[in-house]
CSV table of C-alpha atoms in Angstrom, one decimal:
chain,number,residue,atom,x,y,z
V,17,UNK,CA,12.3,6.4,27.4
V,18,UNK,CA,8.6,6.9,26.9
V,19,UNK,CA,8.8,5.6,23.3
V,20,UNK,CA,5.8,6.8,21.2
V,21,UNK,CA,3.0,8.6,23.1
V,22,UNK,CA,-0.3,9.8,21.8
V,23,UNK,CA,-2.6,12.5,23.1
V,24,UNK,CA,-5.5,12.2,23.8
V,25,UNK,CA,-6.4,8.5,24.4
V,26,UNK,CA,-10.1,9.0,23.9
V,27,UNK,CA,-12.2,11.7,22.3
V,28,UNK,CA,-15.8,12.2,21.3
V,29,UNK,CA,-16.6,14.8,18.6
V,30,UNK,CA,-19.7,16.0,17.0
V,31,UNK,CA,-19.9,16.1,13.2
V,32,UNK,CA,-18.2,19.2,11.9
V,33,UNK,CA,-16.0,19.8,14.8
V,34,UNK,CA,-12.2,19.9,14.5
V,35,UNK,CA,-9.4,18.4,16.5
V,36,UNK,CA,-5.7,17.6,16.5
V,37,UNK,CA,-4.1,14.4,17.6
V,38,UNK,CA,-0.6,14.7,18.9
V,39,UNK,CA,2.1,12.1,18.5
V,40,UNK,CA,5.5,12.4,20.2
V,41,UNK,CA,8.5,10.1,20.1
V,42,UNK,CA,11.7,10.3,22.1
V,43,UNK,CA,13.8,7.9,20.0
V,44,UNK,CA,15.2,10.4,17.5
V,45,UNK,CA,13.4,8.6,14.7
V,46,UNK,CA,13.3,10.1,11.2
V,47,UNK,CA,10.1,8.4,10.0
V,48,UNK,CA,6.7,8.9,11.5
V,49,UNK,CA,3.3,7.5,10.5
V,50,UNK,CA,-0.4,7.9,11.2
V,51,UNK,CA,-2.7,4.9,10.7
V,52,UNK,CA,-6.4,4.2,11.3
V,53,UNK,CA,-7.7,0.8,12.4
V,54,UNK,CA,-11.2,-0.3,11.6
V,55,UNK,CA,-12.8,-3.7,12.3
V,56,UNK,CA,-11.9,-6.1,9.5
V,57,UNK,CA,-9.7,-3.6,7.7
V,58,UNK,CA,-6.3,-3.9,9.3
V,59,UNK,CA,-4.2,-0.8,9.6
V,60,UNK,CA,-4.4,1.7,6.8
V,61,UNK,CA,-1.9,4.4,6.4
V,62,UNK,CA,-3.3,8.0,6.5
V,63,UNK,CA,-0.1,10.2,6.2
V,64,UNK,CA,3.5,9.8,6.9
V,65,UNK,CA,6.7,11.8,7.2
V,66,UNK,CA,10.3,10.8,6.4
V,67,UNK,CA,11.8,13.8,8.2
V,68,UNK,CA,11.2,17.1,9.9
V,69,UNK,CA,9.3,19.4,7.6
V,70,UNK,CA,8.2,16.7,5.2
V,71,UNK,CA,4.8,14.9,4.9
V,72,UNK,CA,3.3,12.6,2.3
V,73,UNK,CA,-0.1,11.0,1.7
V,74,UNK,CA,-0.8,7.4,2.5
V,75,UNK,CA,-3.6,5.1,1.5
V,76,UNK,CA,-6.6,7.0,3.0
V,77,UNK,CA,-5.6,10.7,3.4
V,78,UNK,CA,-8.9,12.4,2.6
V,79,UNK,CA,-10.3,14.5,5.4
V,80,UNK,CA,-7.0,14.6,7.3
V,81,UNK,CA,-4.0,16.9,7.4
V,82,UNK,CA,-0.7,16.5,9.1
V,83,UNK,CA,2.3,18.6,10.1
V,84,UNK,CA,5.9,17.7,11.2
V,85,UNK,CA,7.4,21.0,12.5
V,86,UNK,CA,9.6,19.2,15.0
V,87,UNK,CA,11.4,15.9,14.5
V,88,UNK,CA,9.9,14.4,17.6
V,89,UNK,CA,6.2,15.4,16.9
V,90,UNK,CA,3.7,14.5,14.2
V,91,UNK,CA,0.3,16.1,14.4
V,92,UNK,CA,-2.9,14.7,12.7
V,93,UNK,CA,-5.7,17.2,12.2
V,94,UNK,CA,-9.4,16.6,11.4
V,95,UNK,CA,-10.8,19.9,10.1
V,96,UNK,CA,-14.4,18.9,9.9
V,97,UNK,CA,-15.0,15.5,11.5
V,98,UNK,CA,-17.4,13.0,9.9
V,99,UNK,CA,-18.9,9.8,11.4
V,100,UNK,CA,-16.8,7.8,8.9
V,101,UNK,CA,-13.8,9.0,10.8
V,102,UNK,CA,-14.8,7.1,13.9
V,103,UNK,CA,-11.9,4.8,14.4
V,104,UNK,CA,-8.8,4.0,16.4
V,105,UNK,CA,-5.8,6.0,15.4
V,106,UNK,CA,-2.2,4.8,15.8
V,107,UNK,CA,1.0,6.7,15.5
V,108,UNK,CA,4.2,5.0,14.7
V,109,UNK,CA,7.9,5.9,14.3
V,110,UNK,CA,10.9,4.1,12.9
V,111,UNK,CA,14.6,4.8,12.3
V,112,UNK,CA,14.1,4.2,8.6
V,113,UNK,CA,12.6,1.9,6.0
V,114,UNK,CA,13.8,-1.5,5.0
V,115,UNK,CA,14.1,-3.9,8.0
V,116,UNK,CA,13.7,-1.2,10.6
V,117,UNK,CA,10.9,-1.9,13.1
V,118,UNK,CA,8.0,0.5,13.5
V,119,UNK,CA,7.3,1.4,17.1
V,120,UNK,CA,3.6,2.1,17.8
V,121,UNK,CA,1.9,4.4,20.2
V,122,UNK,CA,-1.0,3.2,22.4
V,123,UNK,CA,-3.7,4.5,20.1
V,124,UNK,CA,-6.5,7.1,20.3
V,125,UNK,CA,-10.1,6.0,20.1
V,126,UNK,CA,-12.1,8.7,18.3
V,127,UNK,CA,-15.9,8.6,18.1
V,128,UNK,CA,-17.7,11.1,15.8
V,129,UNK,CA,-21.4,11.4,16.5
Q,20,UNK,CA,-0.3,-2.3,-5.9
Q,21,UNK,CA,1.2,-4.4,-3.2
Q,22,UNK,CA,-1.3,-6.5,-1.3
Q,23,UNK,CA,-1.0,-8.6,1.8
Q,24,UNK,CA,-3.7,-11.3,2.3
Q,25,UNK,CA,-4.5,-13.0,5.6
Q,26,UNK,CA,-7.3,-15.3,4.5
Q,27,UNK,CA,-8.3,-16.7,7.9
Q,28,UNK,CA,-10.0,-14.2,10.1
Q,29,UNK,CA,-9.9,-16.4,13.2
Q,30,UNK,CA,-8.0,-19.3,14.6
Q,31,UNK,CA,-8.0,-21.2,17.9
Q,32,UNK,CA,-5.3,-23.3,19.5
Q,33,UNK,CA,-5.0,-25.4,22.6
Q,34,UNK,CA,-2.5,-24.2,25.2
Q,35,UNK,CA,0.9,-25.9,24.7
Q,36,UNK,CA,0.1,-26.8,21.1
Q,37,UNK,CA,1.5,-25.4,17.9
Q,38,UNK,CA,-0.4,-23.2,15.5
Q,39,UNK,CA,0.4,-21.7,12.1
Q,40,UNK,CA,-1.0,-18.4,10.8
Q,41,UNK,CA,-0.9,-17.9,7.1
Q,42,UNK,CA,0.0,-14.8,5.0
Q,43,UNK,CA,0.5,-14.3,1.3
Q,44,UNK,CA,1.6,-11.2,-0.5
Q,45,UNK,CA,1.7,-10.0,-4.0
Q,46,UNK,CA,4.8,-8.2,-5.3
Q,47,UNK,CA,7.0,-7.8,-8.4
Q,48,UNK,CA,9.9,-6.5,-6.3
Q,49,UNK,CA,12.9,-8.6,-5.5
Q,50,UNK,CA,14.0,-6.4,-2.5
Q,51,UNK,CA,11.5,-6.5,0.3
Q,52,UNK,CA,10.9,-7.2,4.0
Q,53,UNK,CA,8.2,-9.0,5.8
Q,54,UNK,CA,6.9,-8.6,9.4
Q,55,UNK,CA,4.5,-10.1,11.9
Q,56,UNK,CA,3.0,-7.8,14.5
Q,57,UNK,CA,0.9,-8.8,17.5
Q,58,UNK,CA,-1.9,-6.7,18.9
Q,59,UNK,CA,-3.1,-8.0,22.3
Q,60,UNK,CA,-6.3,-6.8,23.9
Q,61,UNK,CA,-4.4,-3.8,25.3
Q,62,UNK,CA,-4.3,-2.6,21.7
Q,63,UNK,CA,-0.5,-2.1,21.8
Q,64,UNK,CA,1.2,-3.2,18.5
Q,65,UNK,CA,4.3,-5.3,19.1
Q,66,UNK,CA,6.8,-6.6,16.6
Q,67,UNK,CA,6.9,-10.4,16.7
Q,68,UNK,CA,9.4,-11.3,14.0
Q,69,UNK,CA,10.8,-10.0,10.7
Q,70,UNK,CA,12.4,-11.5,7.6
Q,71,UNK,CA,14.5,-10.1,4.8
Q,72,UNK,CA,13.5,-11.5,1.4
Q,73,UNK,CA,17.1,-12.0,0.3
Q,74,UNK,CA,17.8,-14.4,3.2
Q,75,UNK,CA,16.9,-18.0,2.6
Q,76,UNK,CA,17.0,-19.0,6.3
Q,77,UNK,CA,13.8,-18.6,8.1
Q,78,UNK,CA,13.7,-16.2,11.0
Q,79,UNK,CA,13.1,-17.4,14.5
Q,80,UNK,CA,12.5,-15.6,17.8
Q,81,UNK,CA,12.1,-18.0,20.7
Q,82,UNK,CA,8.7,-19.8,20.3
Q,83,UNK,CA,8.0,-17.9,17.1
Q,84,UNK,CA,9.3,-18.9,13.7
Q,85,UNK,CA,8.4,-18.2,10.1
Q,86,UNK,CA,8.0,-20.4,7.0
Q,87,UNK,CA,9.1,-18.1,4.2
Q,88,UNK,CA,8.4,-19.5,0.7
Q,89,UNK,CA,9.6,-16.8,-1.7
Q,90,UNK,CA,8.4,-18.4,-4.9
Q,91,UNK,CA,4.9,-19.0,-3.5
Q,92,UNK,CA,5.0,-15.5,-1.9
Q,93,UNK,CA,4.0,-17.0,1.4
Q,94,UNK,CA,5.1,-15.9,4.9
Q,95,UNK,CA,3.4,-18.0,7.6
Q,96,UNK,CA,4.0,-17.6,11.4
Q,97,UNK,CA,4.4,-20.7,13.6
Q,98,UNK,CA,3.8,-20.4,17.3
Q,99,UNK,CA,5.1,-23.3,19.3
Q,100,UNK,CA,4.1,-24.2,22.8
Q,101,UNK,CA,1.2,-21.7,22.7
Q,102,UNK,CA,0.5,-19.8,25.8
Q,103,UNK,CA,-2.5,-17.9,27.1
Q,104,UNK,CA,-0.6,-14.6,26.5
Q,105,UNK,CA,-0.4,-15.4,22.8
Q,106,UNK,CA,-4.1,-14.7,22.4
Q,107,UNK,CA,-4.2,-11.6,20.2
Q,108,UNK,CA,-4.7,-10.3,16.7
Q,109,UNK,CA,-1.7,-10.9,14.4
Q,110,UNK,CA,-0.9,-8.8,11.4
Q,111,UNK,CA,1.3,-9.7,8.6
Q,112,UNK,CA,3.0,-6.7,6.9
Q,113,UNK,CA,5.2,-6.0,3.9
Q,114,UNK,CA,7.6,-3.3,2.8
Q,115,UNK,CA,9.8,-2.9,-0.3
Q,116,UNK,CA,13.4,-2.0,0.1
Q,117,UNK,CA,13.0,1.5,-1.3
Q,118,UNK,CA,9.8,2.3,0.5
Q,119,UNK,CA,9.3,3.7,3.9
Q,120,UNK,CA,5.7,2.5,4.1
Q,121,UNK,CA,4.4,-0.8,5.6
Q,122,UNK,CA,1.4,-2.5,4.0
Q,123,UNK,CA,-0.6,-4.5,6.5
Q,124,UNK,CA,-3.0,-7.5,6.1
Q,125,UNK,CA,-6.4,-7.4,7.7
Q,126,UNK,CA,-5.2,-9.5,10.6
Q,127,UNK,CA,-6.2,-12.8,12.2
Q,128,UNK,CA,-7.6,-13.2,15.7
Q,129,UNK,CA,-5.9,-16.0,17.6
Q,130,UNK,CA,-7.6,-17.5,20.7
Q,131,UNK,CA,-5.8,-19.9,23.1
Q,132,UNK,CA,-7.9,-22.5,24.9
Q,133,UNK,CA,-6.7,-23.4,28.4
């Protein structure tokens, strides 16, 4: 099992460019999440999904869109990148809520210049 | 809104000693769950330990244990016999029973002195 994988691992964008981050999990998990991590801020939830075809906003959703067309994939899109979106992005998945553990991907470091 | 507070940004411990990382949370819920995650320099987030609020017994995982004080809304992590590999950032997290979302604290950086 690969667990949770993220593509790409690093990316540099110019302001205004767009990109999509791909998250894939092979654990048949229902729930998937996108976080961003900034120094001194912990992990903040961007968007999440509780099943195929569903998405919901998290704490910091502005400037991002997501799609969950297949259960195993969760895509995060930036339509017009801004320097404020420079961050490390983590994807996670879990079997459910409650006591279930979230499994994290290795992260994507994105720099917007 | 639910909040998780980790008031100490950094801590240091001597190898083989014991260290306690503090965490407090704010909630009006009675059904919730608490977690500690570790993030080493590799950046990979790893679950260290978890606790159900309805359980009075403190969770333990080998050298890691928690001190769960429900009335005080406190959930501290104790690391015994600290090892160099324990050096990492540690995040406290909270989730209500009905919620799929985790709320994270800002983290604490733990260094281990040889």
